[in-house]
XYZ file of N, CA and C in Angstrom:
156
model
N 0.550 -1.273 -0.007
C -0.101 -0.181 0.009
C 1.025 1.217 0.043
N 1.843 1.448 0.899
C 2.894 2.800 0.801
C 3.193 2.343 -0.206
N 3.944 1.206 -1.408
C 4.420 2.210 -2.103
C 3.772 2.387 -3.045
N 2.691 2.801 -3.051
C 1.293 3.213 -4.359
C 1.209 4.908 -4.139
N 2.421 5.316 -3.139
C 2.284 6.638 -2.207
C 2.952 7.587 -2.809
N 2.513 8.590 -3.408
C 3.076 9.458 -3.909
C 3.883 10.469 -2.742
N 5.361 10.722 -2.394
C 5.311 11.661 -1.973
C 5.780 12.887 -2.301
N 5.416 14.461 -2.284
C 5.411 15.641 -2.147
C 6.706 16.240 -2.061
N 7.656 16.970 -2.183
C 8.599 18.044 -1.493
C 7.862 19.125 -2.088
N 7.959 20.150 -0.535
C 7.202 21.567 -0.867
C 8.393 22.297 -2.351
N 8.105 23.001 -3.090
C 8.603 24.329 -3.905
C 9.748 24.959 -3.226
N 11.204 25.645 -3.105
C 11.866 25.909 -2.512
C 11.088 27.427 -2.698
N 11.454 28.011 -1.849
C 10.780 29.880 -1.697
C 12.230 30.844 -2.099
N 12.264 31.902 -3.215
C 13.424 32.277 -2.951
C 13.735 33.070 -1.761
N 14.287 33.519 -1.324
C 14.725 34.289 -0.423
C 14.268 35.475 -0.751
N 13.165 36.564 0.025
C 12.595 38.119 -0.292
C 13.578 38.866 -0.234
N 13.871 39.760 -1.334
C 14.940 40.457 -1.308
C 15.208 41.360 -0.605
N 16.020 41.844 0.336
C 15.820 43.046 1.548
C 15.679 44.185 0.595
N 14.762 45.103 1.345
C 15.201 46.817 0.542
C 15.949 46.743 0.503
N 15.916 48.236 -0.458
C 17.247 48.926 -0.231
C 17.482 50.129 1.225
N 18.525 49.745 1.331
C 18.809 50.946 2.814
C 18.585 52.638 2.392
N 17.558 53.449 2.994
C 17.070 54.579 3.448
C 18.556 55.086 3.123
N 18.869 56.286 3.058
C 20.107 56.967 3.123
C 19.446 57.552 4.651
N 20.626 58.473 5.304
C 19.979 58.697 6.776
C 21.188 57.882 8.240
N 20.028 58.160 9.134
C 21.469 58.416 10.415
C 21.565 56.235 10.765
N 23.088 55.931 10.170
C 22.930 54.879 10.943
C 22.542 53.885 11.985
N 22.683 52.675 12.108
C 22.010 52.439 13.488
C 22.052 52.914 14.756
N 23.324 52.958 15.106
C 24.031 53.984 16.026
C 23.881 55.005 16.270
N 23.648 55.943 15.780
C 23.135 57.234 15.970
C 22.354 57.365 17.878
N 21.048 56.979 17.519
C 20.367 56.612 18.408
C 20.698 56.553 19.872
N 22.064 55.798 18.991
C 22.636 55.705 21.287
C 23.607 56.109 21.669
N 24.318 57.040 20.177
C 25.649 58.139 20.625
C 24.277 59.085 20.961
N 23.570 59.377 20.649
C 22.501 60.587 21.461
C 22.347 59.587 23.486
N 22.314 58.782 22.722
C 21.220 58.603 23.922
C 23.193 58.744 25.645
N 24.017 58.078 25.059
C 25.010 58.702 26.179
C 25.246 60.099 25.865
N 25.068 60.613 24.939
C 26.235 62.155 24.983
C 24.676 62.996 26.060
N 23.136 62.372 26.341
C 22.236 63.106 27.092
C 22.606 62.680 28.809
N 23.238 61.335 28.864
C 23.377 61.581 30.149
C 24.969 61.440 30.237
N 25.510 61.967 29.827
C 26.964 62.019 30.405
C 26.547 63.742 30.469
N 25.564 64.683 30.209
C 25.596 66.286 30.074
C 25.051 65.775 30.898
N 23.812 64.931 31.557
C 23.547 65.507 32.859
C 24.311 64.868 34.289
N 25.199 63.789 33.972
C 26.199 63.495 34.897
C 26.814 64.608 34.789
N 27.778 65.632 33.824
C 28.128 66.936 34.144
C 27.563 67.645 34.599
N 26.593 68.490 34.272
C 25.316 68.916 34.790
C 25.200 69.073 36.912
N 25.026 66.790 37.271
C 25.127 66.729 38.787
C 26.354 67.464 39.187
N 27.311 67.179 38.965
C 28.794 67.566 38.707
C 28.868 68.465 39.380
N 28.450 69.331 38.619
C 28.575 71.127 38.562
C 27.658 72.037 40.034
N 26.729 71.234 39.966
C 25.385 71.402 41.173
C 24.909 72.568 40.311
N 24.021 72.374 38.296
C 23.378 73.003 38.267
C 21.921 72.478 38.082
N 21.854 70.836 38.902
C 20.563 70.787 38.648
C 19.872 69.826 39.966
N 20.548 71.089 41.179
C 20.472 70.826 42.592
C 20.648 69.627 43.349
N 20.609 69.909 44.342
C 20.357 68.209 45.519
C 21.869 68.512 45.524
């Protein structure tokens, strides 16, 4: 009975082409901005500009 069964394979999908990258900020830019803000806040605290 099993010799009469036809086995099918899934057709292979072609990988989707990646969309072209948009010109603009690189991926690390937001992190650089976050670190810069943290450094500014730290320096302002050390200078006594933020109170406490």
